[in-house]
PDB file of C-alpha atoms in Angstrom:
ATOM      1  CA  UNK A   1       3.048 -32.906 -21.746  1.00 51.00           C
ATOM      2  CA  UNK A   2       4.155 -36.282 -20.511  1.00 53.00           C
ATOM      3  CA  UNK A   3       1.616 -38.107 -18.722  1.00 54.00           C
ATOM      4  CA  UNK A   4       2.966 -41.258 -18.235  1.00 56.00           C
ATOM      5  CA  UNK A   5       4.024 -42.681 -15.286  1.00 57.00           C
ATOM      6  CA  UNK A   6       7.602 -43.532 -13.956  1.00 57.00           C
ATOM      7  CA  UNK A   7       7.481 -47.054 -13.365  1.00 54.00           C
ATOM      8  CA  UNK A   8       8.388 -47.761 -10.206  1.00 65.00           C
ATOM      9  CA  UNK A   9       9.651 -50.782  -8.594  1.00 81.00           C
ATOM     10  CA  UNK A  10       8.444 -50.974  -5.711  1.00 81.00           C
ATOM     11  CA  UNK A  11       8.030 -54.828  -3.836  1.00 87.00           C
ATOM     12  CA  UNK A  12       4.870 -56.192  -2.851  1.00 86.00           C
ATOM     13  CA  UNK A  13       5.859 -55.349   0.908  1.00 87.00           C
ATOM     14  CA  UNK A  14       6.444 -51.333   0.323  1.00 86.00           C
ATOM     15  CA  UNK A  15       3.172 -51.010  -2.136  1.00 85.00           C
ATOM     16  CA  UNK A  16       1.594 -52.246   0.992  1.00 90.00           C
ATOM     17  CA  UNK A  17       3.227 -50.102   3.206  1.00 89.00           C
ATOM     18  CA  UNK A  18       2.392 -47.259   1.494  1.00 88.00           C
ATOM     19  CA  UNK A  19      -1.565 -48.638   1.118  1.00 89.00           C
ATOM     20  CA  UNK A  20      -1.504 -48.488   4.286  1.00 91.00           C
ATOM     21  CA  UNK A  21      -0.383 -45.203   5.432  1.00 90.00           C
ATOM     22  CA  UNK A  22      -2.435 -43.548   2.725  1.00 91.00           C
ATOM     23  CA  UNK A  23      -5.581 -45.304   3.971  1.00 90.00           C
ATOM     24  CA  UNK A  24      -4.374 -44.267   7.331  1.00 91.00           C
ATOM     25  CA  UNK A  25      -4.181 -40.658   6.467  1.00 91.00           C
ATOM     26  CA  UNK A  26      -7.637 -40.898   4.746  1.00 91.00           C
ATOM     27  CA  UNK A  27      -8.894 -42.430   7.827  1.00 90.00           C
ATOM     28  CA  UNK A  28      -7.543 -39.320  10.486  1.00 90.00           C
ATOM     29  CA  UNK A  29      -8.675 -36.622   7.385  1.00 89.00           C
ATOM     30  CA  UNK A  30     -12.321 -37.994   7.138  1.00 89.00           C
ATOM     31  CA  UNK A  31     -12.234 -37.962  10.905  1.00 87.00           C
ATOM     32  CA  UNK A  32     -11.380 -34.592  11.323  1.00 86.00           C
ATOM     33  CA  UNK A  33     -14.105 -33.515   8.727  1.00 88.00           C
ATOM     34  CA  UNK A  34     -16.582 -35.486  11.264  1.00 85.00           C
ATOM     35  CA  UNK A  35     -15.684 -33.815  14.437  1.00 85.00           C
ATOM     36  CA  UNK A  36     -15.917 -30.504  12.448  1.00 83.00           C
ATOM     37  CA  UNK A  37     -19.170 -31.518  11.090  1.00 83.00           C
ATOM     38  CA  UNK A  38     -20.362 -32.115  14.548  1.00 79.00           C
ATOM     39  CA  UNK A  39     -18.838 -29.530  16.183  1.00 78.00           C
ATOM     40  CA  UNK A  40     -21.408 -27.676  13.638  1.00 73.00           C
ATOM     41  CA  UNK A  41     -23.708 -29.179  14.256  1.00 71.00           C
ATOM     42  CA  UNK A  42     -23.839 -28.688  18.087  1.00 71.00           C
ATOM     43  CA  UNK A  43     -23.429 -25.001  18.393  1.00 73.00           C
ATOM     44  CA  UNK A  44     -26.233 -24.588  15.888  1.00 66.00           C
ATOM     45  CA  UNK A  45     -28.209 -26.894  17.283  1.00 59.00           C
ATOM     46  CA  UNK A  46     -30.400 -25.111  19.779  1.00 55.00           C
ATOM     47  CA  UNK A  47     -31.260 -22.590  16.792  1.00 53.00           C
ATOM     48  CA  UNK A  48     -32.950 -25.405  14.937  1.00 53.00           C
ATOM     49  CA  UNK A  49     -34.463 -27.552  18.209  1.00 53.00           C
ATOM     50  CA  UNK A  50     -37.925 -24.818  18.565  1.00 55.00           C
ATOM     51  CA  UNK A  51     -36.496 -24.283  21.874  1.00 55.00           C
ATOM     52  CA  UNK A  52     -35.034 -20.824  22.814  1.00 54.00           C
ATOM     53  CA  UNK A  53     -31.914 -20.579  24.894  1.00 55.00           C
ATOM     54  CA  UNK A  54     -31.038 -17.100  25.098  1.00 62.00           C
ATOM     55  CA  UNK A  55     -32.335 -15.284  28.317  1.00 70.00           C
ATOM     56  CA  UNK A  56     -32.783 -11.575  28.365  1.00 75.00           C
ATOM     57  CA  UNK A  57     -32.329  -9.635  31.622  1.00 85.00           C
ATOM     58  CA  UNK A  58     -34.268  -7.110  33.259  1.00 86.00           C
ATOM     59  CA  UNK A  59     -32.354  -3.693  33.950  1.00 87.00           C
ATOM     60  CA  UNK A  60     -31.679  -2.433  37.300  1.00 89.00           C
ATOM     61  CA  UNK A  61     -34.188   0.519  36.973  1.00 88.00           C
ATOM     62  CA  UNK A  62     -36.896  -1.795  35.840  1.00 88.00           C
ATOM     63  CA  UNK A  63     -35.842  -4.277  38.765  1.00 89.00           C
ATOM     64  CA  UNK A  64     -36.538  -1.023  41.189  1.00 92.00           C
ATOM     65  CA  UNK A  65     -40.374  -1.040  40.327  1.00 92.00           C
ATOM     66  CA  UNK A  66     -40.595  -4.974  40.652  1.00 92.00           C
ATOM     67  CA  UNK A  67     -42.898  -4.321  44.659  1.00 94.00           C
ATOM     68  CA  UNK A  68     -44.932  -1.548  42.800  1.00 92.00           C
ATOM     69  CA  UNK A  69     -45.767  -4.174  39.750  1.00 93.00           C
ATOM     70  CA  UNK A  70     -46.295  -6.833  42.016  1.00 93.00           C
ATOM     71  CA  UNK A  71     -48.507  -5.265  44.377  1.00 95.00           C
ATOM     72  CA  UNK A  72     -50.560  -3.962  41.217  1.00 93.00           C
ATOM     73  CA  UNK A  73     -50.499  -7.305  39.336  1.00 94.00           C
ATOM     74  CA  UNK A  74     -52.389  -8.540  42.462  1.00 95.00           C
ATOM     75  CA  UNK A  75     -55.362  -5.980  41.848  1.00 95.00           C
ATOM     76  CA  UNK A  76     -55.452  -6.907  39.034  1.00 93.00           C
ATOM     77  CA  UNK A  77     -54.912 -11.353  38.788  1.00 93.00           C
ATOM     78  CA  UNK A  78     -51.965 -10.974  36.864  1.00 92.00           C
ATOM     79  CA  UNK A  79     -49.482 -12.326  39.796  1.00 92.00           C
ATOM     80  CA  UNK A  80     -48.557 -15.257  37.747  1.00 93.00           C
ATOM     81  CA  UNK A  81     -46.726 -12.313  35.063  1.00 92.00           C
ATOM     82  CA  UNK A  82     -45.045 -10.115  37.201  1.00 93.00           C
ATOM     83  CA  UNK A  83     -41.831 -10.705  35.122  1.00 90.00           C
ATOM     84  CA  UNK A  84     -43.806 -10.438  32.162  1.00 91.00           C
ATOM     85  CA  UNK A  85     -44.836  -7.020  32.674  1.00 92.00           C
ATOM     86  CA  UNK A  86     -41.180  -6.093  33.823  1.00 92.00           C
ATOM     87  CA  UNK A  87     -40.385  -7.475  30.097  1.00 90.00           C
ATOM     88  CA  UNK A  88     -42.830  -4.899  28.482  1.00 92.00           C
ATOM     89  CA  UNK A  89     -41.808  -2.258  30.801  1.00 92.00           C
ATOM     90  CA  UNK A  90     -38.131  -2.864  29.730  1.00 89.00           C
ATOM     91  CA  UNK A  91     -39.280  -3.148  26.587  1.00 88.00           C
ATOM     92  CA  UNK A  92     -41.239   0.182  26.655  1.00 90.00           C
ATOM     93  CA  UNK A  93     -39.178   2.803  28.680  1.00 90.00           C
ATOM     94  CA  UNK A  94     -36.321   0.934  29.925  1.00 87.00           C
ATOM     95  CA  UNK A  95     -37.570   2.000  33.737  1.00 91.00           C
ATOM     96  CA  UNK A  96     -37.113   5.572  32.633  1.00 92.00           C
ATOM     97  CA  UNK A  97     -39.244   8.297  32.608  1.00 91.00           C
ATOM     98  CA  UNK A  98     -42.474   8.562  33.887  1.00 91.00           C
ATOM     99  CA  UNK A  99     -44.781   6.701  31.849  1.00 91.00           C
ATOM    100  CA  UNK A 100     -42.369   3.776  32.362  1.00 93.00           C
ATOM    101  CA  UNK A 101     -45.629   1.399  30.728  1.00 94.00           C
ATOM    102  CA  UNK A 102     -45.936   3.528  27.927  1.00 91.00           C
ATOM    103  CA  UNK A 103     -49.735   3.763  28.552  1.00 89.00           C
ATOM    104  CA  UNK A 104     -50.556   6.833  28.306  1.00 88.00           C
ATOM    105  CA  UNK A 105     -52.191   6.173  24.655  1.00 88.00           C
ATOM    106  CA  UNK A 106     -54.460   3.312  26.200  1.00 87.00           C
ATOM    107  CA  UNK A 107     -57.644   3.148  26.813  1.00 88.00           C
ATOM    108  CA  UNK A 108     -57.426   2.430  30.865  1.00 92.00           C
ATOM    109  CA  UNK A 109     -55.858   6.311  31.161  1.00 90.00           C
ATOM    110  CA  UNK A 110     -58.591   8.252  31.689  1.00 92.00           C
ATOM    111  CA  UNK A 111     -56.447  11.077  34.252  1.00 92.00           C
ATOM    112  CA  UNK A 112     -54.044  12.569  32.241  1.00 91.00           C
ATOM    113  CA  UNK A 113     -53.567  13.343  28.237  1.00 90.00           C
ATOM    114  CA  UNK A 114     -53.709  10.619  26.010  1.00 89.00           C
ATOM    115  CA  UNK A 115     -50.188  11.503  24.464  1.00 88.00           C
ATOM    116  CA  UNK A 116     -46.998   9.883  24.325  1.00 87.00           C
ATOM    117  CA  UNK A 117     -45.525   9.989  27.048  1.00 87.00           C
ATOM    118  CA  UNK A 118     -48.689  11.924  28.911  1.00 89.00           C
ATOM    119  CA  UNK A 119     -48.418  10.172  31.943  1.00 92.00           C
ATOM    120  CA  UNK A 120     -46.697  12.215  34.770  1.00 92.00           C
ATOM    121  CA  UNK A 121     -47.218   9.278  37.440  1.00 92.00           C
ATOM    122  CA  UNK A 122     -44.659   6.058  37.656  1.00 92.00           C
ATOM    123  CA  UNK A 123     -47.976   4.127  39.988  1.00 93.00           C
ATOM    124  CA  UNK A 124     -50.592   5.311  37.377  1.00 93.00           C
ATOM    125  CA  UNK A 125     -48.241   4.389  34.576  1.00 92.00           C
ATOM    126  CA  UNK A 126     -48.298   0.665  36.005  1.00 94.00           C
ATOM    127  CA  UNK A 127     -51.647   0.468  36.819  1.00 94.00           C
ATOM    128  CA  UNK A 128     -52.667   1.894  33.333  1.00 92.00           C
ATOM    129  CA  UNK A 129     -50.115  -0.951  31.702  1.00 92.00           C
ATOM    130  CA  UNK A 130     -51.090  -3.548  33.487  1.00 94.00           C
ATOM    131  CA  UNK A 131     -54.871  -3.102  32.784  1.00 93.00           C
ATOM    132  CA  UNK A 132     -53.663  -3.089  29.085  1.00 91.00           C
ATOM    133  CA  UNK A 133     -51.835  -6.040  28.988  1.00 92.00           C
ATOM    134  CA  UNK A 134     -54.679  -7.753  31.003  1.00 93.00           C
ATOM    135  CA  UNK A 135     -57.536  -6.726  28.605  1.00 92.00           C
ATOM    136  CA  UNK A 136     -54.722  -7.638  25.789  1.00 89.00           C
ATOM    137  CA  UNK A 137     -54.355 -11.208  27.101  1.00 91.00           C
ATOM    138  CA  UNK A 138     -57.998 -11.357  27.984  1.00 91.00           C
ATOM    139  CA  UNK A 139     -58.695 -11.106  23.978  1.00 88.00           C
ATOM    140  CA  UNK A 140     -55.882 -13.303  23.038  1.00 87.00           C
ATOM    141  CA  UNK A 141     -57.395 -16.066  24.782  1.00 88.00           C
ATOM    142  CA  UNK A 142     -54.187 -16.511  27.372  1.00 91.00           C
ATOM    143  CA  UNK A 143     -54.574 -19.595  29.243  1.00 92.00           C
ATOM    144  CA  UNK A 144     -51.488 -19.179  31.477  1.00 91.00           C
ATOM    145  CA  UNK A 145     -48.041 -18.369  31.357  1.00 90.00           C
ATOM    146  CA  UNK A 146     -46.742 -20.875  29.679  1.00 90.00           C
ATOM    147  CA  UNK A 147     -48.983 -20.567  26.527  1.00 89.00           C
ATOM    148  CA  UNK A 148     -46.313 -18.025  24.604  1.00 88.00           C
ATOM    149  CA  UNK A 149     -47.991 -18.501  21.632  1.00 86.00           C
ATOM    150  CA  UNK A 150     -51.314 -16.476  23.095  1.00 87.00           C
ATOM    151  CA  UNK A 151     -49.147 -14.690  25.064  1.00 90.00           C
ATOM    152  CA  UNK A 152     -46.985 -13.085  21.351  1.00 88.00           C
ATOM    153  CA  UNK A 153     -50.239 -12.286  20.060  1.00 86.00           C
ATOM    154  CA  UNK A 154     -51.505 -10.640  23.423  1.00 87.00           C
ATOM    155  CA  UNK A 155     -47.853  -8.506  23.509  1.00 89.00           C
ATOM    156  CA  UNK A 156     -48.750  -7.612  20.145  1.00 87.00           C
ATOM    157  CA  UNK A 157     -51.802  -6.394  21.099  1.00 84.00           C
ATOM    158  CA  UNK A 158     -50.216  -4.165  23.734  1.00 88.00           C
ATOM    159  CA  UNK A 159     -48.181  -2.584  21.002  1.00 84.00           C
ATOM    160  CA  UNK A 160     -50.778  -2.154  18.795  1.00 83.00           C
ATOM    161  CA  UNK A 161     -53.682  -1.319  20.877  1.00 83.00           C
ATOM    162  CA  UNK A 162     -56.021  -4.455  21.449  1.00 80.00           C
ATOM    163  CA  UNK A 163     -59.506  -3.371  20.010  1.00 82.00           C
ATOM    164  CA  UNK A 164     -57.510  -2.333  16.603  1.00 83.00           C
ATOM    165  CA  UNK A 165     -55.214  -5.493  16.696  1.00 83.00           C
ATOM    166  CA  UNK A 166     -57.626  -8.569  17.382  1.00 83.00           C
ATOM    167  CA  UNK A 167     -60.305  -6.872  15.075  1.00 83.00           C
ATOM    168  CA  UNK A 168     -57.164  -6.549  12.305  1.00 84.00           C
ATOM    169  CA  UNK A 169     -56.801 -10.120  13.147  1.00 82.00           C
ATOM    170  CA  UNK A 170     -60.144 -11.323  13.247  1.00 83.00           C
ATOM    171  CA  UNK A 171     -61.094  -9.505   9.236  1.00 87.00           C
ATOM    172  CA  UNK A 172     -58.128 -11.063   7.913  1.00 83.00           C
ATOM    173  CA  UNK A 173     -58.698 -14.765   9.529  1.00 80.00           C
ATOM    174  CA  UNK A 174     -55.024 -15.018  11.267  1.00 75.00           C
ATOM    175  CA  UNK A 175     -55.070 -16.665  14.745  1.00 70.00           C
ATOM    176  CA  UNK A 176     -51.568 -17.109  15.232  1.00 67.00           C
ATOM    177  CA  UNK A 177     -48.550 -14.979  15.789  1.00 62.00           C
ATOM    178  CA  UNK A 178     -45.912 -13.964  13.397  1.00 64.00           C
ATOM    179  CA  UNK A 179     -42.569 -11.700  12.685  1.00 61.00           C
ATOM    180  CA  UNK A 180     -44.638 -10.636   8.898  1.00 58.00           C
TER     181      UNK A 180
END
């Protein structure tokens, strides 16, 4: 294989004309790989700032029982999480059914079988859930809505049944919330 170069002749004045449209076209390639490197890095960027962007919304049927939950909440001090007891009733049932709380299990339904799904009225449902998620955020130590990190555990709690949960929680020393 030949490897050696043609010699060219090329004057001082084209050598430098051709400097400088190489360095040019280094200049607009390493420019492009910036812009695409930031262009990365903004549409990623709210997954790494801690700060969530994505909202969910709550379904029509849910929506529907929004006067019932608020009315309860009330009863109860929990106006300040209305929508947060939508969320676990979307989460739950999706609004359907009759046990739209899911709290049929819990310990505040003392009227009808303790069963999935053993709740036959939407009202008691509510008032059942609600008195769950209270007692739930009552042992999580919730200080108000905007403490999410109380508020995961006290969801968790909801899931799991509180008096099982926090005592899981308390034998094992974890005090903080995770997806393990």
């Amino acid at each position: 294989m030949n490897t050696k170069r043609k010699n060219h002749k090329l004057t001082k004045k084209q050598r430098q004309r051709l400097r400088i449209r190489q360095v040019r076209r280094q200049k607009i390639f390493l420019g492009c790989i910036f812009l695409l490197i930031l262009g990365c890095m903004f549409l990623r960027l709210p997954r790494f700032s801690g700060k969530q962007t994505t909202t969910h919304q709550i379904n029509a049927s849910c929506e529907a029982y929004r006067d019932e939950v608020s009315t309860e909440a009330a009863q109860y001090g929990m106006s300040d999480y209305v929508d947060l007891i939508l969320a676990v009733m979307m989460q739950e049932s999706s609004g359907q059914g009759t046990d739209v709380m899911q709290s049929s299990e819990g310990a505040y339904n003392t009227q009808y079988p303790q069963t999935p799904n053993g709740i036959t009225d939407v009202d008691y449902s509510i008032a059942c859930g609600i008195q769950e998620l209270k007692y739930s955020m009552t042992k999580a130590d919730v200080t108000g809505p905007n403490d999410i990190a109380n508020i995961k555990l006290a969801l968790q709690g909801y899931n799991f049944g509180a008096d099982v949960y926090f005592n899981y929680l308390e034998k094992n020393g974890i005090t903080s919330w995770s997806e393990e």
